[in-house]
Each structure stands twice: as C-alpha cells, then as structure tokens.
mmCIF file with all atom_site columns, C-alpha atoms in Angstrom:
data_model
loop_
_atom_site.group_PDB
_atom_site.id
_atom_site.type_symbol
_atom_site.label_atom_id
_atom_site.label_alt_id
_atom_site.label_comp_id
_atom_site.label_asym_id
_atom_site.label_entity_id
_atom_site.label_seq_id
_atom_site.pdbx_PDB_ins_code
_atom_site.Cartn_x
_atom_site.Cartn_y
_atom_site.Cartn_z
_atom_site.occupancy
_atom_site.B_iso_or_equiv
_atom_site.pdbx_formal_charge
_atom_site.auth_seq_id
_atom_site.auth_comp_id
_atom_site.auth_asym_id
_atom_site.auth_atom_id
_atom_site.pdbx_PDB_model_num
ATOM 1  C CA . MET A 1 1  ? -15.187 9.200   15.066  1.00 55.00 ? 133 MET A CA 1
ATOM 2  C CA . ALA A 1 2  ? -13.340 10.693  12.422  1.00 65.00 ? 134 ALA A CA 1
ATOM 3  C CA . LYS A 1 3  ? -11.379 8.310   9.948   1.00 84.00 ? 135 LYS A CA 1
ATOM 4  C CA . GLU A 1 4  ? -7.307  8.612   9.287   1.00 89.00 ? 136 GLU A CA 1
ATOM 5  C CA . LYS A 1 5  ? -6.655  10.509  5.717   1.00 95.00 ? 137 LYS A CA 1
ATOM 6  C CA . CYS A 1 6  ? -3.241  8.767   6.160   1.00 96.00 ? 138 CYS A CA 1
ATOM 7  C CA . VAL A 1 7  ? -1.712  5.864   8.189   1.00 97.00 ? 139 VAL A CA 1
ATOM 8  C CA . THR A 1 8  ? 1.884   5.537   8.846   1.00 98.00 ? 140 THR A CA 1
ATOM 9  C CA . ILE A 1 9  ? 3.363   1.767   8.472   1.00 97.00 ? 141 ILE A CA 1
ATOM 10 C CA . PRO A 1 10 ? 6.564   0.872   9.784   1.00 98.00 ? 142 PRO A CA 1
ATOM 11 C CA . LEU A 1 11 ? 8.647   -1.937  8.019   1.00 98.00 ? 143 LEU A CA 1
ATOM 12 C CA . ASP A 1 12 ? 10.215  -4.502  9.380   1.00 98.00 ? 144 ASP A CA 1
ATOM 13 C CA . PHE A 1 13 ? 12.758  -4.732  6.247   1.00 97.00 ? 145 PHE A CA 1
ATOM 14 C CA . PRO A 1 14 ? 13.497  -1.523  5.466   1.00 97.00 ? 146 PRO A CA 1
ATOM 15 C CA . LEU A 1 15 ? 14.495  -0.180  1.857   1.00 94.00 ? 147 LEU A CA 1
ATOM 16 C CA . GLU A 1 16 ? 17.425  1.098   0.477   1.00 92.00 ? 148 GLU A CA 1
ATOM 17 C CA . LEU A 1 17 ? 16.487  3.847   -2.311  1.00 88.00 ? 149 LEU A CA 1
ATOM 18 C CA . ALA A 1 18 ? 18.283  5.505   -4.536  1.00 85.00 ? 150 ALA A CA 1
ATOM 19 C CA . ASP A 1 19 ? 18.261  8.843   -2.184  1.00 86.00 ? 151 ASP A CA 1
ATOM 20 C CA . ARG A 1 20 ? 17.295  7.430   0.998   1.00 89.00 ? 152 ARG A CA 1
ATOM 21 C CA . LYS A 1 21 ? 16.632  4.469   3.348   1.00 94.00 ? 153 LYS A CA 1
ATOM 22 C CA . LEU A 1 22 ? 12.757  3.857   3.692   1.00 95.00 ? 154 LEU A CA 1
ATOM 23 C CA . ASP A 1 23 ? 11.649  2.311   7.338   1.00 96.00 ? 155 ASP A CA 1
ATOM 24 C CA . ALA A 1 24 ? 8.272   3.483   7.125   1.00 98.00 ? 156 ALA A CA 1
ATOM 25 C CA . VAL A 1 25 ? 5.949   4.512   4.659   1.00 97.00 ? 157 VAL A CA 1
ATOM 26 C CA . THR A 1 26 ? 2.939   6.405   4.713   1.00 98.00 ? 158 THR A CA 1
ATOM 27 C CA . ILE A 1 27 ? 0.002   5.479   2.952   1.00 98.00 ? 159 ILE A CA 1
ATOM 28 C CA . GLN A 1 28 ? -3.007  7.988   1.985   1.00 98.00 ? 160 GLN A CA 1
ATOM 29 C CA . ARG A 1 29 ? -7.089  7.136   1.619   1.00 97.00 ? 161 ARG A CA 1
ATOM 30 C CA . PRO A 1 30 ? -7.815  6.731   -2.051  1.00 97.00 ? 162 PRO A CA 1
ATOM 31 C CA . THR A 1 31 ? -10.157 8.471   -3.687  1.00 97.00 ? 163 THR A CA 1
ATOM 32 C CA . MET A 1 32 ? -12.468 7.832   -6.939  1.00 96.00 ? 164 MET A CA 1
ATOM 33 C CA . GLY A 1 33 ? -10.026 9.599   -9.029  1.00 97.00 ? 165 GLY A CA 1
ATOM 34 C CA . ASP A 1 34 ? -7.410  7.101   -7.438  1.00 97.00 ? 166 ASP A CA 1
ATOM 35 C CA . LEU A 1 35 ? -9.421  3.903   -7.951  1.00 95.00 ? 167 LEU A CA 1
ATOM 36 C CA . GLU A 1 36 ? -10.496 5.215   -11.533 1.00 96.00 ? 168 GLU A CA 1
ATOM 37 C CA . ASP A 1 37 ? -7.231  5.849   -12.504 1.00 97.00 ? 169 ASP A CA 1
ATOM 38 C CA . TYR A 1 38 ? -5.544  2.705   -10.978 1.00 96.00 ? 170 TYR A CA 1
ATOM 39 C CA . PRO A 1 39 ? -8.175  0.090   -11.485 1.00 93.00 ? 171 PRO A CA 1
ATOM 40 C CA . VAL A 1 40 ? -7.932  -2.708  -9.398  1.00 90.00 ? 172 VAL A CA 1
ATOM 41 C CA . ASN A 1 41 ? -10.646 -5.548  -9.330  1.00 84.00 ? 173 ASN A CA 1
ATOM 42 C CA . ALA A 1 42 ? -10.669 -9.442  -9.300  1.00 82.00 ? 174 ALA A CA 1
ATOM 43 C CA . SER A 1 43 ? -9.569  -9.839  -13.219 1.00 87.00 ? 175 SER A CA 1
ATOM 44 C CA . THR A 1 44 ? -6.328  -7.534  -12.658 1.00 87.00 ? 176 THR A CA 1
ATOM 45 C CA . GLY A 1 45 ? -3.506  -8.165  -11.369 1.00 90.00 ? 177 GLY A CA 1
ATOM 46 C CA . LEU A 1 46 ? -0.246  -7.974  -8.703  1.00 93.00 ? 178 LEU A CA 1
ATOM 47 C CA . LYS A 1 47 ? 1.081   -5.367  -10.961 1.00 94.00 ? 179 LYS A CA 1
ATOM 48 C CA . GLU A 1 48 ? -1.758  -2.812  -11.585 1.00 95.00 ? 180 GLU A CA 1
ATOM 49 C CA . GLU A 1 49 ? -2.434  -3.338  -7.423  1.00 95.00 ? 181 GLU A CA 1
ATOM 50 C CA . MET A 1 50 ? 1.085   -2.177  -6.627  1.00 96.00 ? 182 MET A CA 1
ATOM 51 C CA . ALA A 1 51 ? 0.987   0.693   -9.323  1.00 97.00 ? 183 ALA A CA 1
ATOM 52 C CA . LEU A 1 52 ? -2.135  1.708   -7.188  1.00 97.00 ? 184 LEU A CA 1
ATOM 53 C CA . VAL A 1 53 ? -0.031  1.325   -4.148  1.00 97.00 ? 185 VAL A CA 1
ATOM 54 C CA . ALA A 1 54 ? 2.606   3.007   -4.962  1.00 97.00 ? 186 ALA A CA 1
ATOM 55 C CA . HIS A 1 55 ? 0.844   6.274   -5.799  1.00 98.00 ? 187 HIS A CA 1
ATOM 56 C CA . LEU A 1 56 ? -1.147  6.347   -2.901  1.00 98.00 ? 188 LEU A CA 1
ATOM 57 C CA . CYS A 1 57 ? 2.408   6.067   -0.854  1.00 97.00 ? 189 CYS A CA 1
ATOM 58 C CA . GLY A 1 58 ? 4.162   8.427   -3.139  1.00 96.00 ? 190 GLY A CA 1
ATOM 59 C CA . LEU A 1 59 ? 6.480   6.144   -4.303  1.00 95.00 ? 191 LEU A CA 1
ATOM 60 C CA . HIS A 1 60 ? 7.231   4.375   -7.681  1.00 93.00 ? 192 HIS A CA 1
ATOM 61 C CA . ALA A 1 61 ? 6.073   0.955   -8.444  1.00 92.00 ? 193 ALA A CA 1
ATOM 62 C CA . GLU A 1 62 ? 9.825   -0.108  -8.938  1.00 92.00 ? 194 GLU A CA 1
ATOM 63 C CA . ASP A 1 63 ? 10.246  0.897   -5.305  1.00 93.00 ? 195 ASP A CA 1
ATOM 64 C CA . LEU A 1 64 ? 7.242   -1.580  -4.258  1.00 95.00 ? 196 LEU A CA 1
ATOM 65 C CA . ARG A 1 65 ? 9.326   -4.230  -6.212  1.00 94.00 ? 197 ARG A CA 1
ATOM 66 C CA . GLN A 1 66 ? 12.045  -3.786  -3.540  1.00 94.00 ? 198 GLN A CA 1
ATOM 67 C CA . MET A 1 67 ? 9.750   -4.633  -0.550  1.00 96.00 ? 199 MET A CA 1
ATOM 68 C CA . ASP A 1 68 ? 9.902   -7.205  1.547   1.00 97.00 ? 200 ASP A CA 1
ATOM 69 C CA . ALA A 1 69 ? 6.436   -9.550  0.829   1.00 97.00 ? 201 ALA A CA 1
ATOM 70 C CA . GLU A 1 70 ? 5.229   -8.789  4.404   1.00 97.00 ? 202 GLU A CA 1
ATOM 71 C CA . ASP A 1 71 ? 5.934   -5.474  4.513   1.00 98.00 ? 203 ASP A CA 1
ATOM 72 C CA . TYR A 1 72 ? 3.835   -5.112  1.992   1.00 97.00 ? 204 TYR A CA 1
ATOM 73 C CA . GLY A 1 73 ? 0.584   -7.270  3.054   1.00 96.00 ? 205 GLY A CA 1
ATOM 74 C CA . LYS A 1 74 ? 0.700   -4.822  5.350   1.00 97.00 ? 206 LYS A CA 1
ATOM 75 C CA . LEU A 1 75 ? 0.611   -1.969  2.840   1.00 97.00 ? 207 LEU A CA 1
ATOM 76 C CA . GLN A 1 76 ? -2.739  -4.231  1.232   1.00 95.00 ? 208 GLN A CA 1
ATOM 77 C CA . THR A 1 77 ? -4.369  -4.863  4.641   1.00 95.00 ? 209 THR A CA 1
ATOM 78 C CA . GLN A 1 78 ? -4.701  -1.113  5.057   1.00 96.00 ? 210 GLN A CA 1
ATOM 79 C CA . LEU A 1 79 ? -5.758  -0.446  1.667   1.00 95.00 ? 211 LEU A CA 1
ATOM 80 C CA . LEU A 1 80 ? -8.726  -2.918  2.541   1.00 93.00 ? 212 LEU A CA 1
ATOM 81 C CA . GLN A 1 81 ? -9.078  -1.047  5.644   1.00 94.00 ? 213 GLN A CA 1
ATOM 82 C CA . PHE A 1 82 ? -9.284  2.342   3.752   1.00 94.00 ? 214 PHE A CA 1
ATOM 83 C CA . ARG A 1 83 ? -12.089 1.251   1.278   1.00 91.00 ? 215 ARG A CA 1
ATOM 84 C CA . GLY A 1 84 ? -14.141 -0.514  4.530   1.00 90.00 ? 216 GLY A CA 1
ATOM 85 C CA . ILE A 1 85 ? -13.353 -4.164  4.039   1.00 87.00 ? 217 ILE A CA 1
ATOM 86 C CA . THR A 1 86 ? -11.944 -6.204  7.298   1.00 83.00 ? 218 THR A CA 1
ATOM 87 C CA . LEU A 1 87 ? -10.395 -9.265  7.337   1.00 76.00 ? 219 LEU A CA 1
ATOM 88 C CA . ASP A 1 88 ? -10.977 -12.292 9.790   1.00 73.00 ? 220 ASP A CA 1
ATOM 89 C CA . LYS A 1 89 ? -8.145  -13.060 12.112  1.00 65.00 ? 221 LYS A CA 1
ATOM 90 C CA . GLY A 1 90 ? -7.294  -16.211 10.113  1.00 59.00 ? 222 GLY A CA 1
ATOM 91 C CA . ASN A 1 91 ? -7.131  -14.337 7.019   1.00 55.00 ? 223 ASN A CA 1
ATOM 92 C CA . LYS A 1 92 ? -3.926  -12.419 5.723   1.00 55.00 ? 224 LYS A CA 1
ATOM 93 C CA . ALA A 1 93 ? -3.956  -10.449 2.855   1.00 53.00 ? 225 ALA A CA 1
#
C-alpha cells in the first residue's frame, strides 16, 4: 500500500491571510533534509516545530500564529503520522 506524499487538512477555523482565505492546508511528508534544516526534538520548543510545519505546508510561520490551536493540532498529528508515530485514542498532540 502506497503512503501519501501529502495530505490536505480542512480547517474548522479558516484563516484570513493577506492574499487569500485559507480553509484547508496541504502538508507534505518531510524529507531528511527538511528534518535537518528544521530540527525538532525534545529540547526544542513550539517555535521550532512551527517553522518545520510552516515549511511543510508552504506557509510562513507567522501565518500559523493566527491558526486556531485545534486546527494546528491536526497538523501536528499528521506530522507524527508521517514519521510513523501514532497516538492512542485518549492521547492528542
């Protein structure tokens, strides 16, 4: 079974960006280069993670600052799934 190279996630709370309304975000599967260029680990913070997610979505980190936390959680969950990490049903990112 082939895995997706990218996934489009609908936003429950669309964003009004300077040039458009954003009601869905497409996130691409990270490459090793992405992970090297935007390192995220247990010692880094949300700012570094947001830089990686913004890069993978073709957005600016500043765009993500406007995003509803629940919508951002969907992007976090998808990023974990791309990395082969699944969350328990009682656990959310």
